[in-house]
C-alpha positions as a Python dict, from the first residue, in 0.01 Angstrom:
ca = {
    (1, 'X'): (0, 0, 0),
    (2, 'X'): (41, -216, -310),
    (3, 'X'): (-263, -246, -535),
    (4, 'X'): (-205, -617, -600),
    (5, 'X'): (-4, -856, -386),
    (6, 'X'): (36, -1224, -468),
    (7, 'X'): (198, -1467, -223),
    (8, 'X'): (290, -1829, -297),
    (9, 'X'): (28, -1875, -568),
    (10, 'X'): (5, -2224, -721),
    (11, 'X'): (-234, -2388, -964),
    (12, 'X'): (-260, -2736, -1116),
    (13, 'X'): (-510, -2898, -1347),
    (14, 'X'): (-513, -3262, -1243),
    (15, 'X'): (-154, -3386, -1262),
    (16, 'X'): (-46, -3085, -1471),
    (17, 'X'): (121, -2823, -1253),
    (18, 'X'): (87, -2489, -1434),
    (19, 'X'): (200, -2232, -1176),
    (20, 'X'): (404, -2282, -862),
    (21, 'X'): (475, -2046, -572),
    (22, 'X'): (435, -1715, -756),
    (23, 'X'): (507, -1396, -563),
    (24, 'X'): (427, -1058, -718),
    (25, 'X'): (362, -702, -606),
    (26, 'X'): (197, -447, -834),
    (27, 'X'): (197, -80, -742),
    (28, 'X'): (-70, 177, -820),
    (29, 'X'): (-29, 307, -1175),
    (30, 'X'): (213, 34, -1285),
    (31, 'X'): (181, -104, -1636),
    (32, 'X'): (298, -464, -1652),
    (33, 'X'): (331, -673, -1968),
    (34, 'X'): (324, -1051, -1928),
    (35, 'X'): (492, -1249, -2205),
    (36, 'X'): (589, -1611, -2262),
    (37, 'X'): (524, -1914, -2476),
    (38, 'X'): (190, -2087, -2522),
    (39, 'X'): (80, -2291, -2221),
    (40, 'X'): (312, -2122, -1972),
    (41, 'X'): (26, -2003, -1747),
    (42, 'X'): (-6, -1635, -1842),
    (43, 'X'): (-383, -1638, -1892),
    (44, 'X'): (-434, -1873, -1598),
    (45, 'X'): (-253, -1621, -1378),
    (46, 'X'): (-492, -1340, -1476),
    (47, 'X'): (-794, -1563, -1419),
    (48, 'X'): (-661, -1652, -1075),
    (49, 'X'): (-643, -1284, -980),
    (50, 'X'): (-1020, -1260, -1027),
    (51, 'X'): (-1081, -1609, -886),
    (52, 'X'): (-1223, -1720, -1218),
    (53, 'X'): (-991, -2012, -1144),
    (54, 'X'): (-943, -2134, -787),
    (55, 'X'): (-579, -2149, -673),
    (56, 'X'): (-451, -2463, -506),
    (57, 'X'): (-257, -2253, -257),
    (58, 'X'): (-143, -1898, -196),
    (59, 'X'): (-299, -1561, -124),
    (60, 'X'): (-415, -1274, -345),
    (61, 'X'): (-472, -924, -212),
    (62, 'X'): (-651, -662, -422),
    (63, 'X'): (-625, -308, -284),
    (64, 'X'): (-555, -450, 61),
    (65, 'X'): (-845, -699, 59),
    (66, 'X'): (-775, -1072, 40),
    (67, 'X'): (-991, -1215, -235),
    (68, 'X'): (-873, -1567, -147),
    (69, 'X'): (-993, -1544, 214),
    (70, 'X'): (-1267, -1791, 307),
    (71, 'X'): (-1525, -1523, 390),
    (72, 'X'): (-1415, -1270, 130),
    (73, 'X'): (-1684, -1081, -61),
    (74, 'X'): (-1543, -1193, -394),
    (75, 'X'): (-1798, -1009, -610),
    (76, 'X'): (-1730, -682, -433),
    (77, 'X'): (-1351, -717, -461),
    (78, 'X'): (-1381, -811, -828),
    (79, 'X'): (-1538, -472, -898),
    (80, 'X'): (-1194, -321, -845),
    (81, 'X'): (-1076, -510, -1155),
    (82, 'X'): (-1181, -492, -1516),
    (83, 'X'): (-1110, -791, -1738),
    (84, 'X'): (-1078, -771, -2117),
    (85, 'X'): (-1084, -1117, -2273),
    (86, 'X'): (-955, -1256, -2601),
    (87, 'X'): (-1304, -1319, -2740),
    (88, 'X'): (-1486, -995, -2633),
    (89, 'X'): (-1783, -1172, -2460),
    (90, 'X'): (-2034, -899, -2544),
    (91, 'X'): (-2402, -985, -2497),
    (92, 'X'): (-2517, -1059, -2853),
    (93, 'X'): (-2886, -982, -2781),
    (94, 'X'): (-2805, -631, -2652),
    (95, 'X'): (-2689, -326, -2844),
    (96, 'X'): (-2368, -146, -2752),
    (97, 'X'): (-2535, 98, -2513),
    (98, 'X'): (-2710, -179, -2320),
    (99, 'X'): (-2386, -379, -2304),
    (100, 'X'): (-2211, -79, -2147),
    (101, 'X'): (-2486, 31, -1908),
    (102, 'X'): (-2603, -302, -1766),
    (103, 'X'): (-2333, -356, -1500),
    (104, 'X'): (-2294, -1, -1365),
    (105, 'X'): (-2672, 39, -1329),
    (106, 'X'): (-2721, -296, -1156),
    (107, 'X'): (-2401, -316, -951),
    (108, 'X'): (-2298, 43, -887),
    (109, 'X'): (-2647, 192, -854),
    (110, 'X'): (-2581, 440, -1136),
    (111, 'X'): (-2888, 591, -1301),
    (112, 'X'): (-2949, 492, -1662),
    (113, 'X'): (-2904, 854, -1771),
    (114, 'X'): (-2569, 886, -1593),
    (115, 'X'): (-2456, 551, -1733),
    (116, 'X'): (-2548, 653, -2088),
    (117, 'X'): (-2362, 983, -2052),
    (118, 'X'): (-2055, 799, -1932),
    (119, 'X'): (-2089, 540, -2208),
    (120, 'X'): (-2112, 805, -2480),
    (121, 'X'): (-1803, 978, -2342),
    (122, 'X'): (-1606, 652, -2352),
    (123, 'X'): (-1733, 568, -2701),
    (124, 'X'): (-1613, 907, -2821),
    (125, 'X'): (-1270, 833, -2676),
    (126, 'X'): (-1241, 507, -2872),
    (127, 'X'): (-1396, 646, -3190),
    (128, 'X'): (-1723, 452, -3178),
    (129, 'X'): (-1985, 705, -3066),
    (130, 'X'): (-2182, 648, -3386),
    (131, 'X'): (-2214, 276, -3304),
    (132, 'X'): (-2392, 323, -2969),
    (133, 'X'): (-2704, 140, -3082),
    (134, 'X'): (-2544, -120, -3308),
    (135, 'X'): (-2552, -487, -3216),
    (136, 'X'): (-2225, -682, -3176),
    (137, 'X'): (-2301, -897, -3481),
    (138, 'X'): (-2260, -600, -3717),
    (139, 'X'): (-1932, -481, -3561),
    (140, 'X'): (-1584, -589, -3664),
    (141, 'X'): (-1365, -778, -3420),
    (142, 'X'): (-1160, -467, -3351),
    (143, 'X'): (-1474, -263, -3281),
    (144, 'X'): (-1609, -532, -3049),
    (145, 'X'): (-1285, -536, -2853),
    (146, 'X'): (-1291, -157, -2820),
    (147, 'X'): (-1645, -187, -2684),
    (148, 'X'): (-1528, -456, -2441),
    (149, 'X'): (-1261, -219, -2312),
    (150, 'X'): (-1522, 53, -2265),
    (151, 'X'): (-1743, -193, -2076),
    (152, 'X'): (-1461, -258, -1830),
    (153, 'X'): (-1398, 115, -1787),
    (154, 'X'): (-1766, 175, -1710),
    (155, 'X'): (-1710, 8, -1371),
    (156, 'X'): (-1427, 252, -1287),
    (157, 'X'): (-1183, -28, -1201),
    (158, 'X'): (-859, 31, -1014),
    (159, 'X'): (-681, -222, -1234),
    (160, 'X'): (-740, -346, -1587),
    (161, 'X'): (-648, -703, -1685),
    (162, 'X'): (-597, -770, -2057),
    (163, 'X'): (-583, -1134, -2163),
    (164, 'X'): (-419, -1128, -2508),
    (165, 'X'): (-666, -863, -2630),
    (166, 'X'): (-554, -885, -2995),
    (167, 'X'): (-509, -1261, -3037),
    (168, 'X'): (-856, -1319, -3184),
    (169, 'X'): (-831, -1029, -3428),
    (170, 'X'): (-750, -1010, -3795),
    (171, 'X'): (-405, -844, -3832),
    (172, 'X'): (-569, -538, -3990),
    (173, 'X'): (-765, -478, -3666),
    (174, 'X'): (-484, -521, -3414),
    (175, 'X'): (-361, -163, -3445),
    (176, 'X'): (-692, -4, -3348),
    (177, 'X'): (-714, -200, -3023),
    (178, 'X'): (-350, -137, -2933),
    (179, 'X'): (-408, 234, -2995),
    (180, 'X'): (-682, 235, -2730),
    (181, 'X'): (-459, 57, -2478),
    (182, 'X'): (-178, 304, -2552),
    (183, 'X'): (-423, 584, -2473),
    (184, 'X'): (-507, 422, -2140),
    (185, 'X'): (-137, 371, -2065),
    (186, 'X'): (-90, 748, -2063),
    (187, 'X'): (-327, 772, -1768),
    (188, 'X'): (-273, 653, -1412),
    (189, 'X'): (-457, 324, -1463),
    (190, 'X'): (-289, 11, -1334),
    (191, 'X'): (-274, -252, -1608),
    (192, 'X'): (-158, -612, -1644),
    (193, 'X'): (-142, -708, -2011),
    (194, 'X'): (-85, -1061, -2137),
    (195, 'X'): (38, -1006, -2491),
    (196, 'X'): (233, -1159, -2777),
    (197, 'X'): (292, -814, -2931),
    (198, 'X'): (654, -762, -2828),
    (199, 'X'): (695, -412, -2968),
    (200, 'X'): (377, -305, -2793),
    (201, 'X'): (498, -451, -2462),
    (202, 'X'): (828, -268, -2501),
    (203, 'X'): (646, 58, -2567),
    (204, 'X'): (377, 68, -2297),
    (205, 'X'): (509, -136, -2003),
    (206, 'X'): (697, -18, -1697),
    (207, 'X'): (785, -380, -1617),
    (208, 'X'): (787, -702, -1819),
    (209, 'X'): (729, -1047, -1669),
    (210, 'X'): (851, -1346, -1869),
    (211, 'X'): (662, -1661, -1770),
    (212, 'X'): (831, -2001, -1800),
    (213, 'X'): (896, -2307, -1584),
    (214, 'X'): (572, -2265, -1385),
    (215, 'X'): (617, -1903, -1286),
    (216, 'X'): (786, -1569, -1334),
    (217, 'X'): (1114, -1687, -1483),
    (218, 'X'): (1262, -1340, -1532),
    (219, 'X'): (1138, -983, -1492),
    (220, 'X'): (1271, -635, -1547),
    (221, 'X'): (1224, -314, -1738),
    (222, 'X'): (1147, -343, -2111),
    (223, 'X'): (1508, -246, -2185),
    (224, 'X'): (1641, -518, -1954),
    (225, 'X'): (1417, -792, -2089),
    (226, 'X'): (1421, -707, -2460),
    (227, 'X'): (1777, -581, -2495),
    (228, 'X'): (1972, -760, -2224),
    (229, 'X'): (1790, -1071, -2095),
    (230, 'X'): (1996, -1271, -1846),
    (231, 'X'): (1847, -1619, -1838),
    (232, 'X'): (1861, -1883, -2114),
    (233, 'X'): (1489, -1931, -2178),
    (234, 'X'): (1430, -1557, -2189),
    (235, 'X'): (1713, -1513, -2437),
    (236, 'X'): (1568, -1787, -2658),
    (237, 'X'): (1218, -1640, -2643),
    (238, 'X'): (1323, -1282, -2713),
    (239, 'X'): (1550, -1385, -2998),
    (240, 'X'): (1294, -1639, -3128),
    (241, 'X'): (1576, -1889, -3125),
    (242, 'X'): (1560, -2217, -3316),
    (243, 'X'): (1796, -2504, -3240),
    (244, 'X'): (1961, -2798, -3413),
    (245, 'X'): (2198, -3041, -3244),
    (246, 'X'): (2417, -3331, -3357),
    (247, 'X'): (2624, -3573, -3147),
    (248, 'X'): (2949, -3731, -3266),
    (249, 'X'): (3076, -4036, -3082),
    (250, 'X'): (3322, -4176, -3335),
    (251, 'X'): (3587, -4051, -3576),
    (252, 'X'): (3405, -4260, -3834),
    (253, 'X'): (3079, -4062, -3798),
    (254, 'X'): (2831, -3996, -4080),
    (255, 'X'): (2935, -3655, -4214),
    (256, 'X'): (2662, -3660, -4481),
    (257, 'X'): (2392, -3709, -4217),
    (258, 'X'): (2536, -3411, -4024),
    (259, 'X'): (2542, -3189, -4333),
    (260, 'X'): (2195, -3305, -4433),
    (261, 'X'): (2061, -3214, -4090),
    (262, 'X'): (2204, -2863, -4123),
    (263, 'X'): (2049, -2831, -4470),
    (264, 'X'): (1705, -2934, -4343),
    (265, 'X'): (1731, -2703, -4041),
    (266, 'X'): (1832, -2405, -4255),
    (267, 'X'): (1558, -2459, -4512),
    (268, 'X'): (1294, -2502, -4242),
    (269, 'X'): (1364, -2155, -4102),
    (270, 'X'): (1419, -1978, -4430),
    (271, 'X'): (1797, -1934, -4425),
    (272, 'X'): (1946, -1840, -4759),
    (273, 'X'): (2137, -2110, -4948),
    (274, 'X'): (2462, -1915, -4913),
    (275, 'X'): (2418, -1898, -4535),
    (276, 'X'): (2341, -2270, -4512),
    (277, 'X'): (2654, -2355, -4712),
    (278, 'X'): (2858, -2132, -4481),
    (279, 'X'): (2717, -2314, -4180),
    (280, 'X'): (2803, -2651, -4331),
    (281, 'X'): (3156, -2536, -4415),
    (282, 'X'): (3223, -2400, -4067),
    (283, 'X'): (3090, -2711, -3894),
    (284, 'X'): (3289, -2943, -4121),
    (285, 'X'): (3614, -2753, -4066),
    (286, 'X'): (3558, -2744, -3691),
    (287, 'X'): (3483, -3114, -3659),
    (288, 'X'): (3786, -3216, -3867),
    (289, 'X'): (4017, -2979, -3677),
    (290, 'X'): (3899, -3090, -3333),
    (291, 'X'): (3890, -3463, -3411),
    (292, 'X'): (4247, -3452, -3543),
    (293, 'X'): (4382, -3232, -3263),
    (294, 'X'): (4200, -3348, -2947),
    (295, 'X'): (4182, -3726, -2986),
    (296, 'X'): (4438, -3999, -3039),
    (297, 'X'): (4353, -4278, -3282),
    (298, 'X'): (4178, -4508, -3032),
    (299, 'X'): (4034, -4245, -2797),
    (300, 'X'): (3664, -4241, -2718),
    (301, 'X'): (3508, -3943, -2895),
    (302, 'X'): (3256, -3711, -2731),
    (303, 'X'): (3150, -3408, -2935),
    (304, 'X'): (2824, -3216, -2959),
    (305, 'X'): (2728, -2945, -3205),
    (306, 'X'): (2445, -2704, -3128),
    (307, 'X'): (2337, -2457, -3395),
    (308, 'X'): (2109, -2170, -3287),
    (309, 'X'): (1934, -1938, -3529),
    (310, 'X'): (1796, -1615, -3377),
    (311, 'X'): (1506, -1504, -3597),
    (312, 'X'): (1496, -1158, -3442),
    (313, 'X'): (1856, -1070, -3531),
    (314, 'X'): (1910, -1313, -3823),
    (315, 'X'): (2230, -1431, -3652),
    (316, 'X'): (2345, -1792, -3630),
    (317, 'X'): (2556, -1937, -3351),
    (318, 'X'): (2758, -2258, -3353),
    (319, 'X'): (2860, -2409, -3020),
    (320, 'X'): (3081, -2718, -3014),
    (321, 'X'): (3162, -2902, -2693),
    (322, 'X'): (3448, -3145, -2725),
    (323, 'X'): (3638, -3371, -2487),
    (324, 'X'): (3993, -3487, -2532),
    (325, 'X'): (4295, -3268, -2476),
    (326, 'X'): (4282, -2890, -2454),
    (327, 'X'): (4300, -2729, -2795),
    (328, 'X'): (4216, -2380, -2924),
    (329, 'X'): (4185, -2389, -3304),
    (330, 'X'): (4174, -2012, -3335),
    (331, 'X'): (4533, -1950, -3228),
    (332, 'X'): (4668, -2093, -3554),
    (333, 'X'): (4845, -1853, -3787),
    (334, 'X'): (4646, -1746, -4093),
    (335, 'X'): (4954, -1834, -4300),
    (336, 'X'): (4953, -2196, -4178),
    (337, 'X'): (4829, -2397, -4478),
    (338, 'X'): (4767, -2700, -4255),
    (339, 'X'): (4485, -2506, -4090),
    (340, 'X'): (4345, -2331, -4397),
    (341, 'X'): (3988, -2433, -4310),
    (342, 'X'): (4006, -2256, -3974),
    (343, 'X'): (4149, -1947, -4144),
    (344, 'X'): (3847, -1943, -4376),
    (345, 'X'): (3613, -1997, -4079),
    (346, 'X'): (3759, -1697, -3896),
    (347, 'X'): (3710, -1480, -4201),
    (348, 'X'): (3343, -1566, -4255),
    (349, 'X'): (3247, -1541, -3885),
    (350, 'X'): (3181, -1224, -3686),
    (351, 'X'): (3310, -1364, -3355),
    (352, 'X'): (3487, -1675, -3224),
    (353, 'X'): (3588, -1798, -2880),
    (354, 'X'): (3740, -2097, -2702),
    (355, 'X'): (3712, -2203, -2338),
    (356, 'X'): (3862, -2512, -2173),
    (357, 'X'): (3714, -2614, -1838),
    (358, 'X'): (3655, -2942, -1657),
    (359, 'X'): (3816, -3138, -1938),
    (360, 'X'): (3590, -2992, -2206),
    (361, 'X'): (3667, -2756, -2494),
    (362, 'X'): (3382, -2519, -2576),
    (363, 'X'): (3406, -2353, -2917),
    (364, 'X'): (3168, -2069, -3009),
    (365, 'X'): (3124, -1914, -3351),
    (366, 'X'): (2884, -1638, -3452),
    (367, 'X'): (2790, -1596, -3818),
}
């Protein structure tokens, strides 16, 4: 039996549809990383699993029990899950020991002595045994988050839900929290982790879910998602791609505006001056070559340049779509002085290609 099963889950806030018809099965012991851009519904999805948000439609089963059923004992089912939030949510008027012991004593019927013994054991595991009687206000953010993880473990949950557990931390504290989660990942605990730490997700997850377009847009092993994503939005997200586009509808277009746009784009994302100049050169040679070769004097022009910069690999891609007659600029001889610009382009690029389909030339260049 699956530990978590989600069927047709949807959620809107007013007219804003955040999640639509999500299906997901999570097996015992699976470690799942959930990634995606801001506002794509990652955190909302975790909150729906615990019914901290009410779904508009769909069903959620936790260890075989439907938490979305009308007569479900929601509080009882929730005890199977431990939630670690972005902002810790420790009780500020209680010391660490009281924060850890409150729930298991009240909800699980554990004796105070047994709860304290368990708490001390967990605090030792996360390196905070000496802070058992400290108050949250004197702890660092990283220490508070480690305490929050211990608090969830005190309830012996079958699944742990982490909602961006490092997003509220100073960068110097992120490592200590990730180290604790790595420790838990080596055990048989089932975990769903919403995170923006891509290297961490690659390291600890069995499966990665990329959220976009109101749901699970693509999923797979860390190797599949981080090294060979299949779908466009996933590729853009993994590569941290930035885009610039320019349309040309006349042979008498404004070349300076085009070159200025490339300059601004390159400077915005920190490209070196030499790389920006190379981009401008390649685009100029391509546009001149294709305008002269694909269109007669009075033809209507339809060309579009898209430049993509992948921050993760530092590569830049030029894609030109062009109407007119079929023409592959890359078949010209390197000795042909009439096409010297294309010869230079081929030498400064790492890959080029041409496709003609449905009356459109598609030129691709990788720098």
